PDB file of C-alpha atoms in Angstrom:
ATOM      1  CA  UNK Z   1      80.384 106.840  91.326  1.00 83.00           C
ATOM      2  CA  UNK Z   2      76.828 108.421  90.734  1.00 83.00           C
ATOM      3  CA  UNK Z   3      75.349 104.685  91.791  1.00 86.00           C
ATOM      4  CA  UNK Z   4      77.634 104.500  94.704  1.00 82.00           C
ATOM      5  CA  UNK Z   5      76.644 107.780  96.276  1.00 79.00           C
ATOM      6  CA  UNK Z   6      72.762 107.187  95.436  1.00 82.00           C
ATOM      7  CA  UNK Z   7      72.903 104.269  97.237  1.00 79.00           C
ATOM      8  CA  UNK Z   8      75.137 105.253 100.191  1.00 76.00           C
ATOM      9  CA  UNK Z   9      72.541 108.268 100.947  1.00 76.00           C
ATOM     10  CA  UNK Z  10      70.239 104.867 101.768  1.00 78.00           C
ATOM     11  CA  UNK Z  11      72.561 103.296 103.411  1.00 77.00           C
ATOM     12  CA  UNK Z  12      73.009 100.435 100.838  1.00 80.00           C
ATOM     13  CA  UNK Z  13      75.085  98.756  98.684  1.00 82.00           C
ATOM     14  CA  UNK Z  14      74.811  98.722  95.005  1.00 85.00           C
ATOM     15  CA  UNK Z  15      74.218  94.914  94.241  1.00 86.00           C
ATOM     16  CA  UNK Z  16      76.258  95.327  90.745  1.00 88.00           C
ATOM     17  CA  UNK Z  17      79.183  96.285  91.940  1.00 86.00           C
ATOM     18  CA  UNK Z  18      82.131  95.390  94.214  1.00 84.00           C
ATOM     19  CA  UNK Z  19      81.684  95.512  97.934  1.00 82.00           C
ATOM     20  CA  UNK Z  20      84.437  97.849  99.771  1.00 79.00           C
ATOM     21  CA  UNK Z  21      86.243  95.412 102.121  1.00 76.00           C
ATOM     22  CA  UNK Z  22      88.012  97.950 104.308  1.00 74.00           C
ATOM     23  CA  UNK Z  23      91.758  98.110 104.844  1.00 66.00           C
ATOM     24  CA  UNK Z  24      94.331  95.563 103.452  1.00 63.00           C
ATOM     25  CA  UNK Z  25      94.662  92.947 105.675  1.00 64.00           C
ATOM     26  CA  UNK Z  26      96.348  89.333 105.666  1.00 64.00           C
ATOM     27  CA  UNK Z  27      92.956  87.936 105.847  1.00 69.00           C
ATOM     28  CA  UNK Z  28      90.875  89.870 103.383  1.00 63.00           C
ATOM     29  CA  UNK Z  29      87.534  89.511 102.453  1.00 69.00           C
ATOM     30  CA  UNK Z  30      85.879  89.619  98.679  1.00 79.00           C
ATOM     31  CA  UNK Z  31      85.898  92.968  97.976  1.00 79.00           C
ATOM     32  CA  UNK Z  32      87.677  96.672  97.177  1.00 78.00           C
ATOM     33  CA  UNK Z  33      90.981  97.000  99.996  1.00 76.00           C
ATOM     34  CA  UNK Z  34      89.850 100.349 101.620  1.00 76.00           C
ATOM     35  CA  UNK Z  35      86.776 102.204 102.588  1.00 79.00           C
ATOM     36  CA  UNK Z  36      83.920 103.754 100.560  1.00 78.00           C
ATOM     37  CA  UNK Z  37      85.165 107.422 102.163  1.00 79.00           C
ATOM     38  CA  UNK Z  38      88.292 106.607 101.049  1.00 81.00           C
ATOM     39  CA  UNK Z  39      86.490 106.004  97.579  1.00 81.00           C
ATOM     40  CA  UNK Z  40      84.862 109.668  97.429  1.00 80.00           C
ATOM     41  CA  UNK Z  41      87.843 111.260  98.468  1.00 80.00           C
ATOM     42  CA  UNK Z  42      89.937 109.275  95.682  1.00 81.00           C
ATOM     43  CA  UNK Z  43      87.347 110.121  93.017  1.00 82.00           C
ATOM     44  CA  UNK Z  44      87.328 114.452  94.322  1.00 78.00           C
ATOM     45  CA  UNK Z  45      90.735 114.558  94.464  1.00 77.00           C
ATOM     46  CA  UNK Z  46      91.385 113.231  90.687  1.00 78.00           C
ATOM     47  CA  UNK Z  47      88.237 115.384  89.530  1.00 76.00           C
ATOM     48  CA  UNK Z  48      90.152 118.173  90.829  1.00 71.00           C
ATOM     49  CA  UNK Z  49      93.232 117.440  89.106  1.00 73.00           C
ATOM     50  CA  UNK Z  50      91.092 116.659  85.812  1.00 69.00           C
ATOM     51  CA  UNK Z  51      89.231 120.155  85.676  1.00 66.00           C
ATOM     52  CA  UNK Z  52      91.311 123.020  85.091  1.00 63.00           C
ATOM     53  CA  UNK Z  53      88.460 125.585  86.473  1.00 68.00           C
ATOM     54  CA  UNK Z  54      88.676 123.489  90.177  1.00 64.00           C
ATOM     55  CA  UNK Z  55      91.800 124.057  92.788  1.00 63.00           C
ATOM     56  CA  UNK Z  56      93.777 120.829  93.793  1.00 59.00           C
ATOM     57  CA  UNK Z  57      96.526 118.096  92.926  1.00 59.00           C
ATOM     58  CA  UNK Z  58      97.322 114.697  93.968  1.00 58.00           C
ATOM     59  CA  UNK Z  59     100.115 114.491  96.014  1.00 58.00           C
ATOM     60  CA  UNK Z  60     101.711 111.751  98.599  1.00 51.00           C
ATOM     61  CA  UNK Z  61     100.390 114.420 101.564  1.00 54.00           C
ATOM     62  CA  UNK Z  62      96.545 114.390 100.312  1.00 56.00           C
ATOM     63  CA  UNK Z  63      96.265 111.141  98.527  1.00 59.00           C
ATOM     64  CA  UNK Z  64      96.777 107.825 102.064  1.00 69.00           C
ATOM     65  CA  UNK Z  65      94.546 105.904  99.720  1.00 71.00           C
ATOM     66  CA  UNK Z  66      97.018 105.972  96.428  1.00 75.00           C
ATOM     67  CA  UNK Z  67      99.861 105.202  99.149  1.00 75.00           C
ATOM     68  CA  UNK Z  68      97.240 101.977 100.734  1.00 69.00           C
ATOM     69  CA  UNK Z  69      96.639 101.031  97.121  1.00 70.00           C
ATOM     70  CA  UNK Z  70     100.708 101.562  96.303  1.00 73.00           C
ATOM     71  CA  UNK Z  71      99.955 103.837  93.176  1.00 77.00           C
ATOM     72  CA  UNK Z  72     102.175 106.432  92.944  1.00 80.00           C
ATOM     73  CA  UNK Z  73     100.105 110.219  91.934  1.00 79.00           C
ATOM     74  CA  UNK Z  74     101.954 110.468  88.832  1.00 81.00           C
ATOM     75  CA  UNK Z  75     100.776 107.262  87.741  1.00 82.00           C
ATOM     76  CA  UNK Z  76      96.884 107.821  89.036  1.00 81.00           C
ATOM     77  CA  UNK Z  77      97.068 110.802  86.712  1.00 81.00           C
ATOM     78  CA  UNK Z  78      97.357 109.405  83.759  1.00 83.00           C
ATOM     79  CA  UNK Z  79      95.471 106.109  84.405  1.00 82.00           C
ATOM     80  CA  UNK Z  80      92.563 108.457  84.880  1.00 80.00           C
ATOM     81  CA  UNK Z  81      93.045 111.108  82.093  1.00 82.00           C
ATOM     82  CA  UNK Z  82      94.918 109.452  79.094  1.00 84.00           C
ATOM     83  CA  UNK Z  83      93.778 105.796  80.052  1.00 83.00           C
ATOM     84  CA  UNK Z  84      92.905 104.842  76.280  1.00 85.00           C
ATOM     85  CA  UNK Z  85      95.809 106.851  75.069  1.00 86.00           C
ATOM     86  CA  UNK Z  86      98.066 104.592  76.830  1.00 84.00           C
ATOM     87  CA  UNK Z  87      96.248 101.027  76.880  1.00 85.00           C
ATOM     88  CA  UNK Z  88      94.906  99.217  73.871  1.00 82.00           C
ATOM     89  CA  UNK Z  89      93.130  95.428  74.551  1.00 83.00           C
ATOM     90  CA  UNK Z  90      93.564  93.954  78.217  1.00 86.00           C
ATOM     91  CA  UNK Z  91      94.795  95.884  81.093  1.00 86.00           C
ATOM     92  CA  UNK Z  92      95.822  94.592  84.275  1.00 84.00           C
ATOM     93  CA  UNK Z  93      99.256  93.813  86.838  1.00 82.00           C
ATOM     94  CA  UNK Z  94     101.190  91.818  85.182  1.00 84.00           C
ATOM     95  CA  UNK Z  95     101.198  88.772  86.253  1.00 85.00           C
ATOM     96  CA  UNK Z  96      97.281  89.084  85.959  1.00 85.00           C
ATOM     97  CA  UNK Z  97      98.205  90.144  81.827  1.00 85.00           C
ATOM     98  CA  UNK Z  98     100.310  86.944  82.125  1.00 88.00           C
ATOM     99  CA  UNK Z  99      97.212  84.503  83.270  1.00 89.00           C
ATOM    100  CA  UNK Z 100      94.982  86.260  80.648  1.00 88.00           C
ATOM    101  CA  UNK Z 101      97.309  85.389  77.999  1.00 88.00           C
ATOM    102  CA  UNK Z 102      97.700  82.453  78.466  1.00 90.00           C
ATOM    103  CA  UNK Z 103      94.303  81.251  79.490  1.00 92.00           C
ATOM    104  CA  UNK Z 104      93.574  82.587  75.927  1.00 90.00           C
ATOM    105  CA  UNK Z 105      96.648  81.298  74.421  1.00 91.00           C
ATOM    106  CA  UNK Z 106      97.699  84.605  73.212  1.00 86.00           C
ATOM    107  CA  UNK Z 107     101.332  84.812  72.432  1.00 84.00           C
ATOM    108  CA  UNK Z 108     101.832  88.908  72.067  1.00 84.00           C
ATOM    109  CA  UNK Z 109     101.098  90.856  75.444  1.00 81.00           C
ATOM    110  CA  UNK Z 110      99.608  94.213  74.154  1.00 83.00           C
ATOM    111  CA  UNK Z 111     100.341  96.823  76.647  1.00 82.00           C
ATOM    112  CA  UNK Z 112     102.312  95.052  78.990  1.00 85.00           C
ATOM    113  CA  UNK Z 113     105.249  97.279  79.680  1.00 87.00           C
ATOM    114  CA  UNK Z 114     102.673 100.344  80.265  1.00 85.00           C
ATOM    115  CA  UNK Z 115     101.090  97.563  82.710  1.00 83.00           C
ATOM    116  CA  UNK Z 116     104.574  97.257  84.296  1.00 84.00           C
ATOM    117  CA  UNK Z 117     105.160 100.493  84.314  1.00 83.00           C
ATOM    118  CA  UNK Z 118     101.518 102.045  85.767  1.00 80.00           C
ATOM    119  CA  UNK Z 119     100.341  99.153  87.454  1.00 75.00           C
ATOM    120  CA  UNK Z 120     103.225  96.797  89.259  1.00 64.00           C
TER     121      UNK Z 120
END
C-alpha cells in the first residue's frame, strides 16, 4: 500500500507490482480488475474495521469494490484479520488449489474447503 501511494503522488506505477486494469471486462487486460481508487478505498475501509479506536464497517452499501470483486464483507473480514489463523500452505480459488496440486503432484489439498468457503 505504502509503495502504491508513494508512487501514485508521482504519477507512476510501481514496476514490482501488479498493474490495476480497471473494471472487469470480457476482454481484460494483465492486471488487478478495478481501479487504484477503488484500491485505497478497499484498503481504508478494512483499516477501519481492523482498529477498534477508528469509526467504520464493511458493508454491501460502502464496499462496490467487494461486490465487483464478488467477496462478500464477512468474508473480507476475516481474510484480512485472521488470514494465517485460517490458511496453512497454498491459498487460492479452487480450481487454482486444484492446478497447484497437481502441477506439484500433491495428493492432500490443505485448506481447500476454507478456499471454497472464503474464496469461490
Amino acid at each position: 500500500v505504502k509503495a502504491r501511494c508513494e508512487h501514485a503522488k508521482e504519477g507512476k506505477q510501481p514496476k514490482h507490482l501488479a498493474r490495476f486494469a480497471g473494471s472487469p471486462r470480457k476482454h481484460m487486460p494483465k492486471g488487478l480488475p478495478f481501479e487504484l481508487k477503488s484500491y485505497l478505498e478497499l484498503v481504508e475501509l478494512t483499516g477501519r474495521c481492523m482498529r477498534a479506536d477508528k469509526r467504520g464497517a464493511i458493508n454491501p452499501i460502502n464496499s462496490p469494490i467487494l461486490d465487483r470483486l464478488n467477496i462478500c464483507p464477512e468474508n473480507w473480514l476475516k481474510l484480512t484479520t485472521q488470514f494465517t489463523k485460517v490458511f496453512h500452505g497454498a491459498v487460492g480459488r479452487p480450481q487454482k488449489l486444484d492446478n497447484y496440486c497437481a502441477s506439484l503432484e500433491i495428493k492432500r489439498r490443505a485448506n481447500y474447503k476454507q478456499c471454497e468457503k472464503l474464496l469461490a
